[in-house]
mmCIF file of C-alpha atoms in Angstrom:
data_model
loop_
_atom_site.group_PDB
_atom_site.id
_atom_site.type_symbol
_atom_site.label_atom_id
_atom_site.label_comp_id
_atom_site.label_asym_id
_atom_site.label_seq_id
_atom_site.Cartn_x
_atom_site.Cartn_y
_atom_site.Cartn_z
ATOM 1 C CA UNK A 6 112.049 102.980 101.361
ATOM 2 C CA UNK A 7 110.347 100.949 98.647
ATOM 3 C CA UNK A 8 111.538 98.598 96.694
ATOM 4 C CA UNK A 9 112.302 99.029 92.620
ATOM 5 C CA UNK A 10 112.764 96.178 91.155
ATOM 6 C CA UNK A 11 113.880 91.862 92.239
ATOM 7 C CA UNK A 12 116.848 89.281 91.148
ATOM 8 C CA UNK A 13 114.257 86.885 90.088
ATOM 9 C CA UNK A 14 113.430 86.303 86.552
ATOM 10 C CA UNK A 15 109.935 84.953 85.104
ATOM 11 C CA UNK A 16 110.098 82.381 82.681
ATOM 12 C CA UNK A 17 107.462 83.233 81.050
ATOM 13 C CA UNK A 18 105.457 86.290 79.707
ATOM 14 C CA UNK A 19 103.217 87.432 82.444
ATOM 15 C CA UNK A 20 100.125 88.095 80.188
ATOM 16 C CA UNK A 21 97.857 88.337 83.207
ATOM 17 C CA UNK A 22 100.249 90.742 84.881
ATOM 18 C CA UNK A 23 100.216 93.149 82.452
ATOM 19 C CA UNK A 24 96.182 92.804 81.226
ATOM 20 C CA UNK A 25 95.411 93.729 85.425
ATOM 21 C CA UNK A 26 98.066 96.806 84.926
ATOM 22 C CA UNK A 27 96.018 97.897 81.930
ATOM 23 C CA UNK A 28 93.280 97.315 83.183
ATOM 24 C CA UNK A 29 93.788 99.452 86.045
ATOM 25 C CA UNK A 30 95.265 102.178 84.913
ATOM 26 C CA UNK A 31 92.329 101.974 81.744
ATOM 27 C CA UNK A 32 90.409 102.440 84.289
ATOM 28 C CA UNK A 33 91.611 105.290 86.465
ATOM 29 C CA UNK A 34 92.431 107.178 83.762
ATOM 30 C CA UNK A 35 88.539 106.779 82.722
ATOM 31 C CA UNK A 36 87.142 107.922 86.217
ATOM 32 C CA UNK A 37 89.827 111.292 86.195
ATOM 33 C CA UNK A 38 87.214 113.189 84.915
ATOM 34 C CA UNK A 39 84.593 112.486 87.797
ATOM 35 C CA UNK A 40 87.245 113.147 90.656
ATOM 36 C CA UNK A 41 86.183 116.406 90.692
ATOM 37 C CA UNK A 42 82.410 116.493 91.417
ATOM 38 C CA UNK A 43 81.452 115.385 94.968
ATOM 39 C CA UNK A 44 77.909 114.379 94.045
ATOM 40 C CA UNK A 45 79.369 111.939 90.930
ATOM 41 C CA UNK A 46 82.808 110.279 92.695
ATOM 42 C CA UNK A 47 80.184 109.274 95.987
ATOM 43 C CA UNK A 48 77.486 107.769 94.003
ATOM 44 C CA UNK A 49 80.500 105.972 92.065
ATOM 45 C CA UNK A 50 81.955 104.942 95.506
ATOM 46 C CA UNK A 51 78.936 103.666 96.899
ATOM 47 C CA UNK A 52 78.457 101.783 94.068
ATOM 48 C CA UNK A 53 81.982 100.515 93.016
ATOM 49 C CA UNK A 54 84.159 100.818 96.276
ATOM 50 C CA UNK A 55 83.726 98.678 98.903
ATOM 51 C CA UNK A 56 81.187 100.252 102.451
ATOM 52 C CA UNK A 57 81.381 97.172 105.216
ATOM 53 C CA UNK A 58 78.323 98.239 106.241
ATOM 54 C CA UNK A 59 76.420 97.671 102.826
ATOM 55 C CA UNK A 60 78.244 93.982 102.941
ATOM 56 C CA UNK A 61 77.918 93.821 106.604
ATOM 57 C CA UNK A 62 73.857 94.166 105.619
ATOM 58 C CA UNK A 63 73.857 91.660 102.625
ATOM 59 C CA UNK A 64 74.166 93.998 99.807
ATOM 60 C CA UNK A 65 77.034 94.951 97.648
ATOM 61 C CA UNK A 66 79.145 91.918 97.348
ATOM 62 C CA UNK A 67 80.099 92.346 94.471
ATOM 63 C CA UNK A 68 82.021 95.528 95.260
ATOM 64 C CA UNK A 69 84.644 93.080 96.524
ATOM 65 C CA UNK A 70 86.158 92.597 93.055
ATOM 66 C CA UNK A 71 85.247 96.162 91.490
ATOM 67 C CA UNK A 72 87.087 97.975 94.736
ATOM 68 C CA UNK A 73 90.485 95.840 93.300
ATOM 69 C CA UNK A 74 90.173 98.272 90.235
ATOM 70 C CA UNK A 75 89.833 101.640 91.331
ATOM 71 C CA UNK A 76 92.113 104.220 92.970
ATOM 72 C CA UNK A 77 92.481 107.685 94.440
ATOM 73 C CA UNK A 78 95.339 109.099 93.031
ATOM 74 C CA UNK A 79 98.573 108.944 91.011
ATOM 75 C CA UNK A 80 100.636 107.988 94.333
ATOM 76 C CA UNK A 81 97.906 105.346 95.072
ATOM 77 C CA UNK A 82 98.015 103.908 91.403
ATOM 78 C CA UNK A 83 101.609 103.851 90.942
ATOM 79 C CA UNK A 84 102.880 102.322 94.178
ATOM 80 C CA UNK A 85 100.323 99.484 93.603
ATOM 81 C CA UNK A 86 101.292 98.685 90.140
ATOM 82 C CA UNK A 87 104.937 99.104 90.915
ATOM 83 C CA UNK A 88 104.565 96.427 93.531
ATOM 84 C CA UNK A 89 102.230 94.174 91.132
ATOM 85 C CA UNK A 90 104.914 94.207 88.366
ATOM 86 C CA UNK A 91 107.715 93.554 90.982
ATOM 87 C CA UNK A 92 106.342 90.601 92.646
ATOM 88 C CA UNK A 93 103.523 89.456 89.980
ATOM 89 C CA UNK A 94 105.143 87.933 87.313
ATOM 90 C CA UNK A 95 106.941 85.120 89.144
ATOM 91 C CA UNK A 96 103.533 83.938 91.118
ATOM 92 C CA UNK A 97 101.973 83.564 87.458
ATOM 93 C CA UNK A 98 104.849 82.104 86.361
ATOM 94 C CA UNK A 99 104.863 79.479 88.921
ATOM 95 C CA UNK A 100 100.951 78.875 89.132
ATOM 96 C CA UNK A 101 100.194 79.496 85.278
ATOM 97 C CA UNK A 102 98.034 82.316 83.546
ATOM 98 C CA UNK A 103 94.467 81.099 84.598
ATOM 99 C CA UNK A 104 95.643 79.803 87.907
ATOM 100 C CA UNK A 105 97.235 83.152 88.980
ATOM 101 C CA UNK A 106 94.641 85.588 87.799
ATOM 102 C CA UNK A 107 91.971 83.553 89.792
ATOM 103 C CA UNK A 108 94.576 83.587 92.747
ATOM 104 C CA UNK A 109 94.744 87.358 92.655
ATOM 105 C CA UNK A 110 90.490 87.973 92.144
ATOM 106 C CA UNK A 111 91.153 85.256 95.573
ATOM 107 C CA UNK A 112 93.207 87.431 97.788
ATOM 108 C CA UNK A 113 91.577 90.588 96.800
ATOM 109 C CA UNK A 114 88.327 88.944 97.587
ATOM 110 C CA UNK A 115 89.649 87.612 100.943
ATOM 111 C CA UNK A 116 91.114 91.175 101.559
ATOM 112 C CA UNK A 117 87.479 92.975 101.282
ATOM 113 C CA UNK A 118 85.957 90.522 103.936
ATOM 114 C CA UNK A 119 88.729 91.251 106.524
ATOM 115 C CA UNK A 120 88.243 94.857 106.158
ATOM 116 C CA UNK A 121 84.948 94.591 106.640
ATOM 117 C CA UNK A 122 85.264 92.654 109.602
ATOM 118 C CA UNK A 123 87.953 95.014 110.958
ATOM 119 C CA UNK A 124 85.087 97.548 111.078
ATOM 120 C CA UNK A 125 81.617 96.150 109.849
ATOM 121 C CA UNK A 126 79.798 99.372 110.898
ATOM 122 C CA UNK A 127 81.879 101.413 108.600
ATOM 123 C CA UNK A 128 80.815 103.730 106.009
ATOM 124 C CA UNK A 129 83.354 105.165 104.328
ATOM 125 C CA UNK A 130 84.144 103.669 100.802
ATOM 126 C CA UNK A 131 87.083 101.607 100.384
ATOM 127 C CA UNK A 132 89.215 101.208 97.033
ATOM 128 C CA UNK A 133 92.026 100.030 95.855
ATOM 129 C CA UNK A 134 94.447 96.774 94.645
ATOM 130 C CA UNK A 135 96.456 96.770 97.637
ATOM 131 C CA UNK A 136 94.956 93.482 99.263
ATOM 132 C CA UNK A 137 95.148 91.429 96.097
ATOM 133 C CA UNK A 138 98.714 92.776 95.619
ATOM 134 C CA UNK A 139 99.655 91.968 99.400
ATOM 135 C CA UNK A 140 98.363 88.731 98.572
ATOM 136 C CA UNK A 141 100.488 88.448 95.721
ATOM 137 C CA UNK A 142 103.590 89.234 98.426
ATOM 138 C CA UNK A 143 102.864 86.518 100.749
ATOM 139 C CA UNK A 144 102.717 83.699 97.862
ATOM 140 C CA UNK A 145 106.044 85.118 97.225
ATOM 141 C CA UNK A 146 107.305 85.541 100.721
ATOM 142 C CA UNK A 147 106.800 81.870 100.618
ATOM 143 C CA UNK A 148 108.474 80.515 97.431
ATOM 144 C CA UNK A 149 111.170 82.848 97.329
ATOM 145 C CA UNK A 150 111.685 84.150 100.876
ATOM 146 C CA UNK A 151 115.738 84.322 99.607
ATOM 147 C CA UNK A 152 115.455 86.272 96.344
ATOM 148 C CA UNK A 153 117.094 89.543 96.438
ATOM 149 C CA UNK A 154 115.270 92.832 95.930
ATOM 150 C CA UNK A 155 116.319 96.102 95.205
ATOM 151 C CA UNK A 156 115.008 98.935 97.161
ATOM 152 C CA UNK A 157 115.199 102.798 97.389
ATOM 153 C CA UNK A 158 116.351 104.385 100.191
ATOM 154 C CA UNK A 159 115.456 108.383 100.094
ATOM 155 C CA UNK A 160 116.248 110.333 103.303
ATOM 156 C CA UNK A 161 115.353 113.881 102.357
ATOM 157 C CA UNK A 162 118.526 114.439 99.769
ATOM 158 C CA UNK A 163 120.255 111.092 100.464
ATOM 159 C CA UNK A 164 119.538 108.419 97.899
ATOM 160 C CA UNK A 165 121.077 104.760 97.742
ATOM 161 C CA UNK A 166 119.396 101.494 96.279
ATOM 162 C CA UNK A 167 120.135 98.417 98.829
ATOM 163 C CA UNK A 168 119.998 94.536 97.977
ATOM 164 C CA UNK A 169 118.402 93.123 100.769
ATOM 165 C CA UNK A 170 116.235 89.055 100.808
ATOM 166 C CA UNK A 171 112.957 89.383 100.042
ATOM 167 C CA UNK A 172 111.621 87.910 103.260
ATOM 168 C CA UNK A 173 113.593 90.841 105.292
ATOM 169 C CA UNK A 174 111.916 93.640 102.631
ATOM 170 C CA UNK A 175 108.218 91.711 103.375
ATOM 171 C CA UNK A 176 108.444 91.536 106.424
ATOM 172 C CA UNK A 177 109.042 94.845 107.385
ATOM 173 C CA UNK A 178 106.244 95.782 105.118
ATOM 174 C CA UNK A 179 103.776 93.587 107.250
ATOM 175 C CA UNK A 180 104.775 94.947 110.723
ATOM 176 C CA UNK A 181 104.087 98.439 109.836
ATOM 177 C CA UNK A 182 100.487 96.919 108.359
ATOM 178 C CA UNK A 183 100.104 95.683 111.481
ATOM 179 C CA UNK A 184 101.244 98.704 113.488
ATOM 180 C CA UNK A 185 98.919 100.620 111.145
ATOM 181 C CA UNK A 186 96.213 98.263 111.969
ATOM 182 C CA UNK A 187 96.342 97.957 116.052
ATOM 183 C CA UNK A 188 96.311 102.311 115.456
ATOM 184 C CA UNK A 189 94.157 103.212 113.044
ATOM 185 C CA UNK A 190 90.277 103.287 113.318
ATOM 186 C CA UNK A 191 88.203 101.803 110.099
ATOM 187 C CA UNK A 192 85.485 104.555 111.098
ATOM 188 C CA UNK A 193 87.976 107.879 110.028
ATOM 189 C CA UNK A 194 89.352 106.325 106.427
ATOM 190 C CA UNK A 195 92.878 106.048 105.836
ATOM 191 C CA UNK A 196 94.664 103.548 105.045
ATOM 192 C CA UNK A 197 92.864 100.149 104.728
ATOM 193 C CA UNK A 198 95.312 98.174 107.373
ATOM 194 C CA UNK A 199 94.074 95.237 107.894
ATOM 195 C CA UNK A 200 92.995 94.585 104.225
ATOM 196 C CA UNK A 201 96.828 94.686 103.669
ATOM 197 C CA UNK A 202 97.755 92.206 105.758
ATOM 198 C CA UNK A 203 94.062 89.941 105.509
ATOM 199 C CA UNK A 204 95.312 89.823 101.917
ATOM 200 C CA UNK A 205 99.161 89.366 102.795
ATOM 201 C CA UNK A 206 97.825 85.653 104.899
ATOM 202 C CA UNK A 207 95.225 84.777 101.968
ATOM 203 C CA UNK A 208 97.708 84.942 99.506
ATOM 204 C CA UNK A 209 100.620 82.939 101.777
ATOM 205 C CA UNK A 210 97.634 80.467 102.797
ATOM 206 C CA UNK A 211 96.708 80.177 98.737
ATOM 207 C CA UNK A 212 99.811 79.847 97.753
ATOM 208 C CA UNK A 213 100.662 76.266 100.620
ATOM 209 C CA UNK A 214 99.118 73.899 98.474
ATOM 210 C CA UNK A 215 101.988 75.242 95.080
ATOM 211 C CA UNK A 216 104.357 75.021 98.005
ATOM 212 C CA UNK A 217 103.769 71.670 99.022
ATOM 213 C CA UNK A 218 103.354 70.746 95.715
ATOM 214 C CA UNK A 219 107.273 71.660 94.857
ATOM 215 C CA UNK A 220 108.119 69.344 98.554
ATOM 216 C CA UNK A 221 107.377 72.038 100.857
ATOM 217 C CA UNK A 222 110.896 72.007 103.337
ATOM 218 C CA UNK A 223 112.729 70.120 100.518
ATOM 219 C CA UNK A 224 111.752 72.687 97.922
ATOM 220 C CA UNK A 225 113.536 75.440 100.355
ATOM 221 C CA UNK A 226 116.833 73.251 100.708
ATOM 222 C CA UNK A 227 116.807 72.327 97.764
ATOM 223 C CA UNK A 228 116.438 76.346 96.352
ATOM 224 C CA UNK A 229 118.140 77.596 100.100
ATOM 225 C CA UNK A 230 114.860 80.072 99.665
ATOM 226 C CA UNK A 231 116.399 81.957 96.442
ATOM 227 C CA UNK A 232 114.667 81.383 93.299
ATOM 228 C CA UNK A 233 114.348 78.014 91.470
ATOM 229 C CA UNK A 234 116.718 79.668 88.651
ATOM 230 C CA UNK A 235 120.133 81.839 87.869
ATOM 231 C CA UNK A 236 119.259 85.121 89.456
ATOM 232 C CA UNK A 237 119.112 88.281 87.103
ATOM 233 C CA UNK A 238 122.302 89.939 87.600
ATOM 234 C CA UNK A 239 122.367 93.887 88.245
ATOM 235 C CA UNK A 240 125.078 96.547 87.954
ATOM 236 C CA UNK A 241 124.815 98.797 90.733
ATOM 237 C CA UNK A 242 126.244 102.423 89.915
ATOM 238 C CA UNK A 243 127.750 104.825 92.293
ATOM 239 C CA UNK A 244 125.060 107.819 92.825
ATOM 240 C CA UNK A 245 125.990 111.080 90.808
ATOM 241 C CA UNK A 246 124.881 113.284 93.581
ATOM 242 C CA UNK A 247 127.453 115.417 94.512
ATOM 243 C CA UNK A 248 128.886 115.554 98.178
ATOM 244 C CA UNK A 249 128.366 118.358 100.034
ATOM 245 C CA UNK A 250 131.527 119.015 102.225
ATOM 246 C CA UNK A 251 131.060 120.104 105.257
ATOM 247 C CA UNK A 252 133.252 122.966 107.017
#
């Protein structure tokens, strides 16, 4: 279950939106040839990714903005950009171009240091936009908790796309980070848990001051938690799969 696309317009072009999708696939695309040779991807990992215990030690800070840029795999790129052009463009165009792309380098930032503190001993590399992106949901849980997103449903050959309020879709996506989290150990590699949902609570704590800004309570009555505009309008088709009858 993921979602595909939301209800909720931007008003204007997301410029920084798309230059961080370039960028990122710009630079996956560059490091493809690399994935193959052990001895060239781990000297690029211990020098680009992020290893808590080189920033548990002092050294390699600055691996807390080039880990935002790299990933280990189609699957990894694509769900991470899917959920970046979902949920990005309305954050930039509520906090402007400047102010969101230093609000994303933010939660990504603020993502790194709560992995490492999930497991500051740790040495295996860490990459990956997922924490700036999670921090990009929790802004957005919090303006828009109301606006309706489309997700994907696939259960083995049954397919159906569901409207469902953002802050039900978000929400379910932060339990399982934090299932994930309470069972996972940062020692074995994985999935980085608690990066996701560090980054989910920078973002949502980044994104108060906006919040209050638009009157806080008032701006939810006053919205009822669905976006500050007409909602885009979609035509849901029946699926063409055929139905298997049964005897």
């Amino acid at each position: 279950m993921f979602p595909i696309r939301d209800h909720n317009p931007s008003g204007r072009t997301p410029y920084v939106v798309y230059l961080l999708l370039a960028a990122n696939i710009a630079i996956f695309l560059a490091t493809l040839g690399i994935m193959d040779d052990p001895r060239l991807i781990g000297r690029f990992f211990y020098d680009y990714a992020i290893i808590p215990a080189r920033i548990s030690d002092g050294d390699g800070w600055l691996t807390l903005v080039t880990s935002t840029f790299l990933h280990g795999g189609w699957m990894h790129l694509g769900g991470n950009m899917l959920f970046l052009w979902i949920f990005g463009d309305n954050l930039e165009d509520e906090m402007g171009h400047l102010g969101f792309a230093l609000f994303y380098l933010a939660a990504g930032i603020g993502a790194g240091l709560i992995h490492v503190l999930s497991g500051p001993g740790s040495m295996v590399p860490t990459i990956g936009a997922s924490g700036a992106i999670a921090g990009v949901m929790g802004g957005y849980l919090l303006l828009f908790p109301r606006a309706r997103v489309d997700i994907l449903l696939i259960l083995i050959v049954y397919f159906r796309i569901f409207t469902i309020p953002a802050f039900v879709m978000l929400g379910a996506w932060l339990g399982f980070q934090f299932l994930g989290g309470f069972s996972s150990d940062p020692d074995t590699g994985g999935v980085a848990y608690w990066a996701h949902t560090g980054g989910f609570a920078v973002g949502l704590v980044l994104t108060l001051p906006l919040w209050l800004k638009r009157g806080g309570r008032g701006f939810w009555q006053r919205t009822e938690g669905h976006p500050p505009h007409p909602e885009q309008k979609y035509r849901l088709s029946p699926s063409r799969i055929p139905k298997i009858p049964r005897k």
